[in-house]
Coordinates of C-alpha atoms and ligand atoms in Angstrom, one line a residue:
M190 CA 0.0 0.0 0.0
N191 CA 1.3 3.4 -0.9
R192 CA 0.1 7.0 -0.6
Y193 CA -0.5 9.0 -3.7
P194 CA -1.4 12.7 -3.9
I195 CA -4.0 13.5 -6.5
Q196 CA -2.9 15.7 -9.3
A197 CA -4.8 17.7 -11.9
G198 CA -6.6 15.4 -14.3
D199 CA -6.4 12.2 -12.2
S200 CA -9.3 9.9 -12.0
F201 CA -9.7 6.5 -10.4
A202 CA -9.9 4.9 -13.9
Q203 CA -6.6 6.5 -14.8
L204 CA -4.9 5.6 -11.5
A205 CA -6.1 2.0 -11.8
G206 CA -4.6 1.8 -15.3
R207 CA -1.4 3.4 -14.2
F208 CA -0.8 1.1 -11.2
G209 CA -2.1 -2.0 -12.9
I210 CA -5.0 -2.6 -10.4
S211 CA -8.8 -2.6 -10.7
I212 CA -11.0 0.3 -9.9
A213 CA -12.8 -2.0 -7.4
D214 CA -9.5 -2.5 -5.5
L215 CA -8.9 1.2 -5.5
M216 CA -12.4 1.9 -4.1
T217 CA -11.9 -0.8 -1.4
A218 CA -8.6 0.7 -0.3
N219 CA -10.2 4.2 -0.1
P220 CA -13.6 3.7 1.5
G221 CA -14.0 7.4 2.6
I222 CA -13.2 8.8 -0.8
D223 CA -15.8 9.7 -3.5
P224 CA -14.1 9.1 -6.9
R225 CA -16.3 11.7 -8.5
R226 CA -15.0 14.4 -6.1
L227 CA -11.2 14.1 -6.1
R228 CA -9.3 17.1 -5.0
I229 CA -5.8 18.1 -6.1
G230 CA -3.4 17.1 -3.2
Q231 CA -5.9 14.7 -1.7
T232 CA -4.1 11.5 -0.6
V233 CA -5.4 8.2 -1.9
M234 CA -4.1 4.8 -1.0
I235 CA -2.8 2.6 -3.8
P236 CA -3.1 -1.1 -3.0
A237 CA -0.5 -3.7 -4.2
G238 CA -0.9 -4.9 -7.7
P239 CA 1.2 -6.4 -10.4
H240 CA 2.9 -3.1 -11.1
A241 CA 2.6 -1.9 -7.6
S242 CA 5.4 -0.1 -5.9
I243 CA 8.1 -2.2 -4.3
I244 CA 9.3 0.8 -2.2
D245 CA 7.3 1.6 0.9
T246 CA 7.6 5.4 1.3
T247 CA 5.7 5.5 4.5
K248 CA 8.4 4.3 6.9
A249 CA 11.8 5.4 8.1
Y250 CA 14.5 4.1 5.8
G251 CA 17.5 2.1 6.9
Y252 CA 20.3 0.0 5.3
C253 CA 18.3 -3.3 5.5
D254 CA 15.4 -1.6 3.7
L255 CA 17.8 -0.5 1.1
T256 CA 19.4 -3.8 0.4
R257 CA 16.0 -5.6 0.4
D258 CA 14.5 -3.1 -2.0
L259 CA 17.4 -3.2 -4.4
A260 CA 17.2 -7.0 -4.5
A261 CA 13.5 -6.7 -5.2
L262 CA 14.0 -4.0 -7.8
G263 CA 16.7 -6.2 -9.5
T264 CA 14.2 -9.0 -9.7
A265 CA 11.3 -6.9 -11.0
Y266 CA 13.5 -5.0 -13.5
P267 CA 16.3 -7.2 -14.7
F268 CA 17.8 -4.4 -16.8
L269 CA 18.9 -2.6 -13.6
Q270 CA 22.5 -3.3 -12.8
I271 CA 23.1 -3.5 -9.1
G272 CA 26.6 -3.6 -7.6
S273 CA 28.7 -2.0 -5.0
I274 CA 31.4 0.7 -4.8
G275 CA 33.1 -0.5 -1.7
Y276 CA 32.7 -1.0 2.0
S277 CA 31.8 1.2 5.0
T278 CA 33.9 1.4 8.1
L279 CA 31.9 -1.5 9.6
G280 CA 32.1 -3.6 6.4
R281 CA 28.7 -2.8 4.9
T282 CA 28.7 -2.9 1.1
I283 CA 27.8 0.5 -0.3
P284 CA 25.4 -0.3 -3.2
V285 CA 25.2 1.4 -6.6
V286 CA 22.5 0.9 -9.1
R287 CA 22.7 1.7 -12.8
I288 CA 19.8 2.4 -15.1
G289 CA 20.3 3.1 -18.8
S290 CA 22.8 2.1 -21.4
G291 CA 23.8 5.5 -22.8
T292 CA 27.3 6.9 -23.1
K293 CA 26.4 10.1 -21.2
E294 CA 27.0 9.2 -17.6
V295 CA 25.3 10.9 -14.7
H296 CA 25.7 10.2 -11.0
Y297 CA 23.3 10.9 -8.1
N298 CA 24.1 10.1 -4.4
G299 CA 22.3 10.3 -1.1
A300 CA 23.0 10.1 2.7
F301 CA 26.5 11.3 2.8
H302 CA 25.1 12.6 6.1
A303 CA 23.6 10.0 8.4
N304 CA 20.5 11.9 9.6
E305 CA 19.6 12.8 6.0
W306 CA 18.6 9.2 5.2
I307 CA 15.4 10.4 3.5
T308 CA 17.5 11.2 0.5
S309 CA 18.2 7.5 0.1
L310 CA 14.5 6.8 -0.2
L311 CA 14.1 9.7 -2.7
L312 CA 16.7 8.1 -4.9
V313 CA 15.5 4.5 -4.7
K314 CA 11.9 5.6 -5.3
F315 CA 13.1 7.6 -8.3
V316 CA 14.9 4.5 -9.7
E317 CA 11.8 2.5 -9.3
D318 CA 9.6 5.1 -11.0
C319 CA 12.1 5.3 -13.9
A320 CA 12.3 1.5 -14.2
N321 CA 8.5 1.1 -14.1
A322 CA 8.0 3.8 -16.7
C323 CA 10.5 2.0 -19.0
C324 CA 8.4 -1.1 -18.8
N325 CA 5.2 0.8 -19.6
S326 CA 4.6 3.9 -21.8
G327 CA 8.2 5.1 -21.2
Q328 CA 6.7 8.3 -19.9
L329 CA 7.5 9.6 -16.4
R330 CA 5.8 12.9 -15.9
T331 CA 6.7 15.0 -18.9
C332 CA 9.8 13.0 -19.7
N333 CA 10.2 10.0 -22.0
V334 CA 12.7 8.1 -19.8
K335 CA 12.7 5.1 -22.0
E336 CA 14.2 7.2 -24.8
L337 CA 16.4 9.1 -22.4
F338 CA 18.0 6.0 -21.0
G339 CA 19.1 5.1 -24.5
H340 CA 21.7 7.8 -24.4
V341 CA 22.1 8.4 -20.7
S342 CA 23.3 6.0 -17.9
L343 CA 22.4 7.0 -14.4
F344 CA 24.5 5.7 -11.6
V345 CA 22.8 6.0 -8.2
V346 CA 24.6 5.5 -4.8
P347 CA 21.6 5.9 -2.5
M348 CA 23.4 5.6 0.8
V349 CA 27.0 6.7 1.0
N350 CA 27.1 6.4 4.8
P351 CA 25.2 3.2 5.8
D352 CA 26.8 2.8 9.3
G353 CA 25.8 6.4 10.2
V354 CA 22.2 5.8 9.0
E355 CA 21.9 2.7 11.2
L356 CA 23.3 4.7 14.1
V357 CA 20.7 7.4 13.7
H358 CA 17.9 4.7 13.5
G359 CA 19.3 3.0 16.7
T360 CA 19.9 -0.2 14.8
L361 CA 23.7 -0.1 14.6
C362 CA 25.2 -3.4 15.8
A363 CA 28.3 -2.0 17.4
D364 CA 30.6 -3.7 19.8
E365 CA 30.7 -2.2 23.3
A366 CA 34.0 -0.4 22.8
L367 CA 32.7 1.4 19.7
Y368 CA 29.4 2.2 21.2
E369 CA 31.2 3.7 24.3
R370 CA 33.3 5.9 21.9
L371 CA 30.2 7.0 20.0
L372 CA 28.4 7.8 23.2
H373 CA 31.4 9.9 24.4
W374 CA 31.5 11.8 21.1
N375 CA 27.8 12.3 21.3
R376 CA 28.3 13.9 24.8
G377 CA 26.8 11.0 26.6
S378 CA 23.4 11.1 24.8
R379 CA 21.9 8.0 23.3
D380 CA 19.9 10.1 21.0
F381 CA 21.8 10.0 17.7
S382 CA 19.2 11.8 15.6
G383 CA 21.6 14.8 15.2
W384 CA 24.4 12.6 13.9
K385 CA 25.7 13.4 10.4
A386 CA 29.2 11.8 10.4
N387 CA 30.3 8.2 9.9
V388 CA 30.9 6.0 12.9
R389 CA 34.4 7.3 13.2
G390 CA 33.0 10.7 13.9
V391 CA 34.2 12.1 10.6
D392 CA 31.9 14.3 8.4
L393 CA 32.2 12.5 5.0
N394 CA 31.3 15.7 3.1
D395 CA 34.4 17.4 4.6
Q396 CA 36.8 14.7 3.4
F397 CA 37.6 15.6 -0.2
P398 CA 40.9 17.1 -1.4
A399 CA 39.5 20.5 -2.5
F400 CA 41.0 23.1 -0.2
W401 CA 40.6 20.7 2.7
D402 CA 42.9 22.6 5.0
A403 CA 40.7 25.7 4.6
E404 CA 37.7 23.7 5.5
R405 CA 39.5 22.2 8.5
D406 CA 40.5 25.6 9.8
R407 CA 37.1 27.1 9.2
R408 CA 35.3 24.2 10.9
D409 CA 37.8 24.2 13.8
V410 CA 36.4 21.0 15.2
P411 CA 39.2 19.3 17.2
G412 CA 38.2 15.7 17.0
P413 CA 35.5 13.1 16.2
G414 CA 31.9 14.1 16.8
P415 CA 28.4 14.1 15.3
R416 CA 29.2 16.7 12.6
D417 CA 31.8 19.0 11.0
Y418 CA 35.0 17.1 11.9
T419 CA 37.1 16.9 8.7
G420 CA 39.2 14.0 9.9
E421 CA 43.0 14.2 10.1
A422 CA 43.6 14.4 6.4
P423 CA 41.5 14.2 3.2
L424 CA 40.2 10.8 2.2
T425 CA 41.0 9.0 5.5
E426 CA 37.5 7.4 5.6
P427 CA 36.6 4.2 3.7
E428 CA 33.2 5.7 2.5
A429 CA 34.9 8.8 1.1
Q430 CA 37.7 6.7 -0.5
A431 CA 35.0 4.5 -2.1
M432 CA 33.2 7.5 -3.6
E433 CA 36.5 9.0 -4.9
A434 CA 37.5 5.7 -6.6
F435 CA 34.1 5.1 -8.0
T436 CA 33.9 8.7 -9.4
R437 CA 37.4 8.2 -11.0
S438 CA 36.3 4.9 -12.5
R439 CA 33.6 6.5 -14.6
D440 CA 33.3 9.5 -16.9
F441 CA 30.5 11.6 -15.3
H442 CA 29.1 14.5 -17.2
L443 CA 27.2 15.6 -14.1
V444 CA 27.0 14.7 -10.4
M445 CA 24.4 15.5 -7.8
A446 CA 24.7 15.0 -4.1
L447 CA 21.4 15.0 -2.2
H448 CA 21.3 16.4 1.3
T449 CA 18.5 17.9 3.5
Q450 CA 17.3 20.5 4.1
G451 CA 16.7 24.0 2.8
Q452 CA 15.2 23.7 -0.7
E453 CA 18.4 25.0 -2.2
I454 CA 20.7 24.1 -5.1
Y455 CA 24.4 24.8 -4.8
W456 CA 26.1 24.9 -8.2
N457 CA 29.5 26.7 -8.0
Y458 CA 32.9 26.1 -6.5
R459 CA 35.7 28.8 -6.4
D460 CA 35.0 29.8 -10.0
M461 CA 36.0 26.4 -11.3
E462 CA 32.5 25.3 -12.3
P463 CA 31.9 25.0 -16.1
E464 CA 30.2 27.6 -18.1
G465 CA 26.5 27.1 -18.0
A466 CA 26.5 25.8 -14.4
E467 CA 24.3 28.7 -13.2
K468 CA 21.9 28.2 -16.1
A469 CA 21.7 24.5 -15.3
A470 CA 21.0 25.3 -11.7
I471 CA 18.2 27.7 -12.8
R472 CA 16.7 24.8 -14.8
L473 CA 16.9 22.5 -11.8
G474 CA 15.3 25.3 -9.8
E475 CA 12.4 25.7 -12.2
A476 CA 11.8 22.0 -12.2
S477 CA 11.5 21.9 -8.4
G478 CA 10.7 25.3 -7.0
Y479 CA 14.1 25.2 -5.2
R480 CA 16.4 28.2 -5.1
P481 CA 19.8 28.2 -6.9
V482 CA 22.4 29.6 -4.5
K483 CA 26.0 30.7 -5.2
L484 CA 27.9 29.4 -2.2
F485 CA 31.1 30.9 -0.8
C486 CA 33.3 29.8 2.1
S487 CA 32.7 26.1 1.8
D488 CA 35.3 23.5 0.8
A489 CA 36.2 19.8 0.8
G490 CA 32.7 18.6 -0.2
Y491 CA 32.2 15.9 -2.8
K492 CA 30.7 18.3 -5.4
D493 CA 33.5 20.8 -4.7
W494 CA 36.1 18.1 -5.4
F495 CA 34.3 16.9 -8.5
I496 CA 34.1 20.5 -10.0
Q497 CA 37.7 21.2 -9.1
E498 CA 38.9 17.9 -10.6
Y499 CA 36.8 17.7 -13.8
R500 CA 35.5 21.2 -14.4
R501 CA 32.1 19.7 -15.0
Y502 CA 28.6 20.1 -13.5
G503 CA 28.5 19.3 -9.8
F504 CA 25.5 20.1 -7.6
T505 CA 24.5 19.8 -4.0
V506 CA 20.7 19.8 -3.5
E507 CA 19.3 20.5 -0.1
A508 CA 15.9 18.7 -0.4
G509 CA 12.9 19.6 1.8
I510 CA 12.6 22.0 4.6
G511 CA 12.4 21.6 8.4
V512 CA 14.7 20.0 11.0
N513 CA 16.9 17.0 10.2
P514 CA 16.1 14.2 10.2
L515 CA 13.1 15.3 8.2
P516 CA 10.0 13.2 9.2
I517 CA 8.9 10.5 6.7
E518 CA 5.5 12.2 6.6
Q519 CA 7.1 14.8 4.4
F520 CA 8.3 12.3 1.9
D521 CA 5.5 12.6 -0.7
A522 CA 5.7 16.4 -0.7
I523 CA 9.5 16.4 -1.1
Y524 CA 9.4 13.7 -3.8
E525 CA 6.9 15.8 -5.7
D526 CA 9.4 18.7 -5.9
M527 CA 12.4 16.4 -6.4
I528 CA 11.1 14.2 -9.2
G529 CA 11.1 17.1 -11.7
L530 CA 14.6 18.1 -10.6
L531 CA 16.0 14.6 -10.8
L532 CA 14.5 14.2 -14.3
E533 CA 15.9 17.6 -15.4
G534 CA 19.4 16.6 -14.1
L535 CA 19.4 13.8 -16.7
Q536 CA 18.8 16.2 -19.5
I537 CA 21.4 18.8 -18.8
Ligands
ZN776 ZN1 24.0 17.1 4.4

């Protein structure tokens, strides 16, 4: 069962067709709703059917959910290529999924920051919607993705920091010594909902060799903790190393790192961004309602390093608005904004 917000022009007949279920099933799942009086934004429940969603977007999202969903997506859509880019500190594989066979390579990632795990769910849901569209009309919103994936290959790393995500959810299986260390770094609190770093207390988005020293001095965080500690040197952390090696192994035309929150798009880095980066950010902004922002005084992030290294399009998108971790109840609204942006990114 999944929630779906009614959009202009929707009818029960159309939804039934789209999700491969009967109108009767739809009515049974929505006893309080009069199909003749649908309102835009009204939530209807979509029951499971042959083309029903694999991804449950109503629950908090952890590493086990991710691995289970990717396996299920791989079975349902055999044209998806699922692999891994390496291992986390605690030995979890960091999955990557590829959709498309084109020569133009694009990369999206999520959950560099532990308590921003909702970005993993955004990306996995997007992969599912793309794959599902490819098996049907090819159309996803206003975009023919079937055609698009003939010349574009999208590589998604939905959860760069799986150990951190598990820590935030309270499901990290850590030995006592590690847990004691984490507690100490978290100032004794067992509430890890504010944790952004990996389980060595290093902020993975401050780990890249792009004016790293400047970031270290600016952050001025002396040691491991929930956020903003750059580590002792660039690329000391296995998750950052895996991302660096993965990026070098491909030929990305554009990368996009999803974070939360702020509804903003960062597109520049120390005047090293390619010409057209601002225009591209404006397009992403128009597709989502998010605000393109020229950022100063920030270094050592993944997109900073990518822009510096390749002089190609690198974006950081701050999805949603509120206090991290954003509650799952906001998922549908955030996805509605982000789906246009994610589709636009494939066409830049
Ligand atoms: Zn972040």
